mmCIF file of N, CA, C and O in Angstrom:
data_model
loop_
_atom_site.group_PDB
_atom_site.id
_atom_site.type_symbol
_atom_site.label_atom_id
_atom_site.label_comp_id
_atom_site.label_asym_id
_atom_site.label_seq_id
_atom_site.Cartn_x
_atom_site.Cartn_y
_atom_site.Cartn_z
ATOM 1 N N UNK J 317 1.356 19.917 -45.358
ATOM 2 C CA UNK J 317 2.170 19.855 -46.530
ATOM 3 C C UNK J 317 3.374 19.005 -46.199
ATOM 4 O O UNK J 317 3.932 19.068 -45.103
ATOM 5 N N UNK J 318 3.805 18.110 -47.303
ATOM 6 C CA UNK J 318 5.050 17.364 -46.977
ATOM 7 C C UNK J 318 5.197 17.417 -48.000
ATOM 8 O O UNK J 318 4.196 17.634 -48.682
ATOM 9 N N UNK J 319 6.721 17.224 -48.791
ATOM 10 C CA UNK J 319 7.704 17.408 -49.319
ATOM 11 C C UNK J 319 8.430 16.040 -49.291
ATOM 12 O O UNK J 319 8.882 15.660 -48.211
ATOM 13 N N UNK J 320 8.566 15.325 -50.323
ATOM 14 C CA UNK J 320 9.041 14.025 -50.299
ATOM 15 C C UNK J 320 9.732 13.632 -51.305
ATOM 16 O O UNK J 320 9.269 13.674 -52.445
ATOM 17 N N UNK J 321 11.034 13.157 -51.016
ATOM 18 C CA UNK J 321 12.284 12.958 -52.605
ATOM 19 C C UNK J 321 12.008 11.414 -52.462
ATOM 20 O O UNK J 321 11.823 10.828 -51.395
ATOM 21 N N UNK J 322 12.012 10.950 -53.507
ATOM 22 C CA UNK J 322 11.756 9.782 -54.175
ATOM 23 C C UNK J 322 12.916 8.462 -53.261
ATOM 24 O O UNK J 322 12.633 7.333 -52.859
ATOM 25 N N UNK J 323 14.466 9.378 -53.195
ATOM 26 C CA UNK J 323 15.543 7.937 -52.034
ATOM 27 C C UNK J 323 15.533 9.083 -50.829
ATOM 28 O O UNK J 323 16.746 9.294 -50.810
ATOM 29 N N UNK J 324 14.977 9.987 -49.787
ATOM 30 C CA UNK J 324 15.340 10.493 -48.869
ATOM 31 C C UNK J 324 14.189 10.235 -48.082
ATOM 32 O O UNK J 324 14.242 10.172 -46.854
ATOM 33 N N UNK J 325 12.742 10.022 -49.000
ATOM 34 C CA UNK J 325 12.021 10.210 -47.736
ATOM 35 C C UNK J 325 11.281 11.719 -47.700
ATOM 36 O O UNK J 325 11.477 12.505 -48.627
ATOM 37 N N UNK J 326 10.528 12.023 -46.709
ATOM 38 C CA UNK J 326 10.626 13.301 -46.142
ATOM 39 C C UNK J 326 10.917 14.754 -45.971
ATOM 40 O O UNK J 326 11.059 15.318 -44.886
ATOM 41 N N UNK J 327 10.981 15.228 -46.988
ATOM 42 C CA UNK J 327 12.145 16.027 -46.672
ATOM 43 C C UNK J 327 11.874 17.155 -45.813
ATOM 44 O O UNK J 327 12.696 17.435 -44.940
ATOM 45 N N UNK J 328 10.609 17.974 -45.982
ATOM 46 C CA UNK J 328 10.291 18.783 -45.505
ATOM 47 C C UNK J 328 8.635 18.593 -44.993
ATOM 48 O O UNK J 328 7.774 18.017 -45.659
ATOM 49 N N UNK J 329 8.386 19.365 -43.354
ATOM 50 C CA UNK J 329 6.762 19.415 -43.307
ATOM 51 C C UNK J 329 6.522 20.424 -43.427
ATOM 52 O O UNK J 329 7.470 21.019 -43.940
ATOM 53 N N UNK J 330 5.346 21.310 -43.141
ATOM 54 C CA UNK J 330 4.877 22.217 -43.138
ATOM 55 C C UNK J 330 2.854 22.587 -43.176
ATOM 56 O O UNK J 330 1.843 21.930 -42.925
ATOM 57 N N UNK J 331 3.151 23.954 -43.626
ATOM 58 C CA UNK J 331 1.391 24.402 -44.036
ATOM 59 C C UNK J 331 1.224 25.242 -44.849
ATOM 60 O O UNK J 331 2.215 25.966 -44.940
ATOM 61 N N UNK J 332 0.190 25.584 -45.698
ATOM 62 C CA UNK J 332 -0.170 26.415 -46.382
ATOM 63 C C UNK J 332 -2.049 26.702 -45.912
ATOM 64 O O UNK J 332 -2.756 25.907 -45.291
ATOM 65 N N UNK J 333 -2.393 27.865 -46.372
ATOM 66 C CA UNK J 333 -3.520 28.315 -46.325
ATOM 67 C C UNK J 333 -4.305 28.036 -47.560
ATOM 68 O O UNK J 333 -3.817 28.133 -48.687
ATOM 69 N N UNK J 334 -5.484 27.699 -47.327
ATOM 70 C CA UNK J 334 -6.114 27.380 -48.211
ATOM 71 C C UNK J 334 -7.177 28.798 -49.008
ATOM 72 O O UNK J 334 -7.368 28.602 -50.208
ATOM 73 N N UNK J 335 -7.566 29.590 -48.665
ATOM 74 C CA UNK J 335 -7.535 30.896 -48.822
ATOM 75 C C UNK J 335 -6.805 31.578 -49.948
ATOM 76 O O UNK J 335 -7.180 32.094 -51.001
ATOM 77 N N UNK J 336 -5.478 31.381 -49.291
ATOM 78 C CA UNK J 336 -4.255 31.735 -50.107
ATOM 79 C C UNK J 336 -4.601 30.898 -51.696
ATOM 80 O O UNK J 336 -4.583 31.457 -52.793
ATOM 81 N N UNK J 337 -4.792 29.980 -51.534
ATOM 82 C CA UNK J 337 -5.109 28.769 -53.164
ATOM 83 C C UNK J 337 -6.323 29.426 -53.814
ATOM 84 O O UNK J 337 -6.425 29.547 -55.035
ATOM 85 N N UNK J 338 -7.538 29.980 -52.652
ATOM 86 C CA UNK J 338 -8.694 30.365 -53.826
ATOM 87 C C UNK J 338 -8.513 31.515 -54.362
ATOM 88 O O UNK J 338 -9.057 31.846 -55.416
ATOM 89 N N UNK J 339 -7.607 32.361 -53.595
ATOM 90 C CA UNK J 339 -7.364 34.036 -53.760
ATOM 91 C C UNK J 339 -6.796 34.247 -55.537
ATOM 92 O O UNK J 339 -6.885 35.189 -56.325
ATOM 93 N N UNK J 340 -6.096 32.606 -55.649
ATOM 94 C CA UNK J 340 -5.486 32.780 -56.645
ATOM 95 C C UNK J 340 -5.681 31.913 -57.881
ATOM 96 O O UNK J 340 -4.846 31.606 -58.732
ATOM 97 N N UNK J 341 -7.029 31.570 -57.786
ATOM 98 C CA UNK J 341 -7.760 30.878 -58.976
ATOM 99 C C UNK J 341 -7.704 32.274 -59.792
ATOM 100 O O UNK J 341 -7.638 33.464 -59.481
ATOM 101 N N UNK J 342 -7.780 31.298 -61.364
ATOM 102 C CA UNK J 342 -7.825 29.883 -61.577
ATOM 103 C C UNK J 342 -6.638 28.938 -61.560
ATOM 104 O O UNK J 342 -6.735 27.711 -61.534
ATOM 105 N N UNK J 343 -4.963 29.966 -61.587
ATOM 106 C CA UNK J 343 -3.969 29.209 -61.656
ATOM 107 C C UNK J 343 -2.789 30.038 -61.312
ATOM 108 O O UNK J 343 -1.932 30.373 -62.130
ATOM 109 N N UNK J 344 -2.795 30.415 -59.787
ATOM 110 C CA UNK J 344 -1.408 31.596 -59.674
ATOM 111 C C UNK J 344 -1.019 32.009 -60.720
ATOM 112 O O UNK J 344 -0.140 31.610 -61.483
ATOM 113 N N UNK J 345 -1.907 33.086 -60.761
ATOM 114 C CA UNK J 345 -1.991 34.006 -61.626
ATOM 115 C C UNK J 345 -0.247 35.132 -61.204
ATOM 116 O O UNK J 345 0.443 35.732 -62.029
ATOM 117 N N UNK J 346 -0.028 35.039 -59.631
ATOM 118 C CA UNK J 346 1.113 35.660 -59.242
ATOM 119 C C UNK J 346 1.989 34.875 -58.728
ATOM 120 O O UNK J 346 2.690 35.345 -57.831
ATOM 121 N N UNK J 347 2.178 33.603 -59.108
ATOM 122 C CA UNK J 347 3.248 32.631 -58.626
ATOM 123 C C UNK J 347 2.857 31.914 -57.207
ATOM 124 O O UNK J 347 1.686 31.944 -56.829
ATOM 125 N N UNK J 348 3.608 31.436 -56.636
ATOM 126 C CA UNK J 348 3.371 30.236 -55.472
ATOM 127 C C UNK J 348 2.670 31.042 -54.391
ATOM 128 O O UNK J 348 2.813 32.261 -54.297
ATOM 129 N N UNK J 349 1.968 30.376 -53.641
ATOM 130 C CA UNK J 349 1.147 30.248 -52.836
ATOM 131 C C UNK J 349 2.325 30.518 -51.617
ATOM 132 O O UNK J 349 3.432 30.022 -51.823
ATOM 133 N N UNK J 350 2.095 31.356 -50.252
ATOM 134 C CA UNK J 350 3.105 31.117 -49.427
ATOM 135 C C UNK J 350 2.782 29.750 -48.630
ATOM 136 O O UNK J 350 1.682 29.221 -48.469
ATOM 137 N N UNK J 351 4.144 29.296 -48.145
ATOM 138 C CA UNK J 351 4.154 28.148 -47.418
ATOM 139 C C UNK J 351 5.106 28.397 -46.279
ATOM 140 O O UNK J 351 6.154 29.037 -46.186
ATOM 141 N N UNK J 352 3.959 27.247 -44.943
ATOM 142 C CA UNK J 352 4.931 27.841 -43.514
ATOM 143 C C UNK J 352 5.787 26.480 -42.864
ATOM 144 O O UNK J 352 5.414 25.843 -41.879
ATOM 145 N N UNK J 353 6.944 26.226 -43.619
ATOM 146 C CA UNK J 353 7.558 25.352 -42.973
ATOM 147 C C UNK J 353 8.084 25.224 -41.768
ATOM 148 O O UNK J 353 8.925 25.900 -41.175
ATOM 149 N N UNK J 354 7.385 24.114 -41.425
ATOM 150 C CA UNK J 354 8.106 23.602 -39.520
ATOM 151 C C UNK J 354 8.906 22.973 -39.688
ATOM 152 O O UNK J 354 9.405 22.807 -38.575
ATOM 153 N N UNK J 355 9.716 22.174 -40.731
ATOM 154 C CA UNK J 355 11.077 20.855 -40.264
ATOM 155 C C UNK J 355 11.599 20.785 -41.505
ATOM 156 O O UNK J 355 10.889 20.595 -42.493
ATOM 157 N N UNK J 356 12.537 20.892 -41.545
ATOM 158 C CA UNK J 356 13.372 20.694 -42.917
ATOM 159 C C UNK J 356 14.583 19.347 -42.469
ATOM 160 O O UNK J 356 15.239 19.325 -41.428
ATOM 161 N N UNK J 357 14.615 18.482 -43.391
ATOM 162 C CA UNK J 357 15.258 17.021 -43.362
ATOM 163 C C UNK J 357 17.040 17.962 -43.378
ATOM 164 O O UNK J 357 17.264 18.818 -44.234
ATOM 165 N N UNK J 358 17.952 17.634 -42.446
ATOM 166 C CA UNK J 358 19.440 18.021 -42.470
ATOM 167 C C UNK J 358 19.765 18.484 -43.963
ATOM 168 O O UNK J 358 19.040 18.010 -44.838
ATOM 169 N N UNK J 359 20.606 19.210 -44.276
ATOM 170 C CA UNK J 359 21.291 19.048 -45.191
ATOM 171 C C UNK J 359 20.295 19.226 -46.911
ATOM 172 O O UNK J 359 20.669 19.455 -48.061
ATOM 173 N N UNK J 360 19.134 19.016 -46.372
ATOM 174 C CA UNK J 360 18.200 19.545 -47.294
ATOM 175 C C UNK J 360 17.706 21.520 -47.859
ATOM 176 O O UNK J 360 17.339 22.422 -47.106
ATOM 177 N N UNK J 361 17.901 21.576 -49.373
ATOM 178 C CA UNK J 361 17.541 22.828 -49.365
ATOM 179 C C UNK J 361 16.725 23.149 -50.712
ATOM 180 O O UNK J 361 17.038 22.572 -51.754
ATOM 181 N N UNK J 362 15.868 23.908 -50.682
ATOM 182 C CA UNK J 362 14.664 24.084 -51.201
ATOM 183 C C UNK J 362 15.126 24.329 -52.431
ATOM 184 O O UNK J 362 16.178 24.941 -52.246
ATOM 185 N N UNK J 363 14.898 24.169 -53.928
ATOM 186 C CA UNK J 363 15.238 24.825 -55.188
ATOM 187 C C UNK J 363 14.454 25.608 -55.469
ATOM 188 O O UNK J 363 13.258 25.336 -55.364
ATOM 189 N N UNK J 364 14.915 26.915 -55.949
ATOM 190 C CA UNK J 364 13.826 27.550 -56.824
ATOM 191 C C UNK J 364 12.719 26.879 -57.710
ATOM 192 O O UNK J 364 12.663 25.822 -58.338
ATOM 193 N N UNK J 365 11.806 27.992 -57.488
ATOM 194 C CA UNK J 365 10.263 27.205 -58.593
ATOM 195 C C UNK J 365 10.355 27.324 -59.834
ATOM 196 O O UNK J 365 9.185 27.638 -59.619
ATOM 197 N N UNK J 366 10.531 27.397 -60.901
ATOM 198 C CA UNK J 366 9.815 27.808 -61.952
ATOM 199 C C UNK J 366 8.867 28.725 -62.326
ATOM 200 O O UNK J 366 8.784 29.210 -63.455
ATOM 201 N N UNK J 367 7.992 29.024 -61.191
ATOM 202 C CA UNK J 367 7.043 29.469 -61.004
ATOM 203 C C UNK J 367 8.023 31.171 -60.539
ATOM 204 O O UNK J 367 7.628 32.105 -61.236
ATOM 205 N N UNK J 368 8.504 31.338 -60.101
ATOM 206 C CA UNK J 368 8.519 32.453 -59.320
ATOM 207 C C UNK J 368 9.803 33.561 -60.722
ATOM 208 O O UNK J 368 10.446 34.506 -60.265
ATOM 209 N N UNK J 369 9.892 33.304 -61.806
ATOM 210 C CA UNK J 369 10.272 33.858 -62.724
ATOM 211 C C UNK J 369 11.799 34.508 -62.572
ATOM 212 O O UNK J 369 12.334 35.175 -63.457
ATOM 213 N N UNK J 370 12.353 34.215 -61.383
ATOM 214 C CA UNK J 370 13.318 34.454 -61.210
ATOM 215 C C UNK J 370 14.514 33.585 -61.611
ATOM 216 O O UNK J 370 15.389 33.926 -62.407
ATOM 217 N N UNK J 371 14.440 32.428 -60.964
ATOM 218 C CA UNK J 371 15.444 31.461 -61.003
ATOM 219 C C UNK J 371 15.315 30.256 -61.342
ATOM 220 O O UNK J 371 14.802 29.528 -60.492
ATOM 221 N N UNK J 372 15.746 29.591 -62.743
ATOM 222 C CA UNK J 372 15.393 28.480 -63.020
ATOM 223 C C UNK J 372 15.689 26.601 -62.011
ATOM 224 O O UNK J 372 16.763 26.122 -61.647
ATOM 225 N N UNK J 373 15.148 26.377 -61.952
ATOM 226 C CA UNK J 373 15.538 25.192 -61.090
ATOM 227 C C UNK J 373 16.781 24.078 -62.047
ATOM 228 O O UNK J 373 16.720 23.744 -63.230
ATOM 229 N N UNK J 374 17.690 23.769 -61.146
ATOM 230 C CA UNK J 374 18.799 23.393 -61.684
ATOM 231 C C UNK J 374 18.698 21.801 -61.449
ATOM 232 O O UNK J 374 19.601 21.061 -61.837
#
């Protein structure tokens, strides 16, 4: 998994399980899939999803 802003580049790598994606056909039915990030770009920080009904992304 990579994570990439349009002027930064890179921002983040990582993994997800693929398991995790069929468990939750046909369409996260319970929101995002977990993800296991290894490197986050400095100064970079994740926004809330949309998805996760809590917090709208700003």
């Amino acid at each position: 998994m990579r994570s990439t802003d349009g002027s930064a580049g890179v921002v983040e790598r990582g993994s997800w399980d693929v398991r995790d994606c069929v468990r939750e056909q046909p369409w996260l039915p319970n929101g995002p899939i977990p993800l296991q990030v290894n490197w986050t770009a400095d100064g970079f920080r994740r926004q809330a999803t949309l998805t996760t009904g809590r917090d709208a992304v700003s």
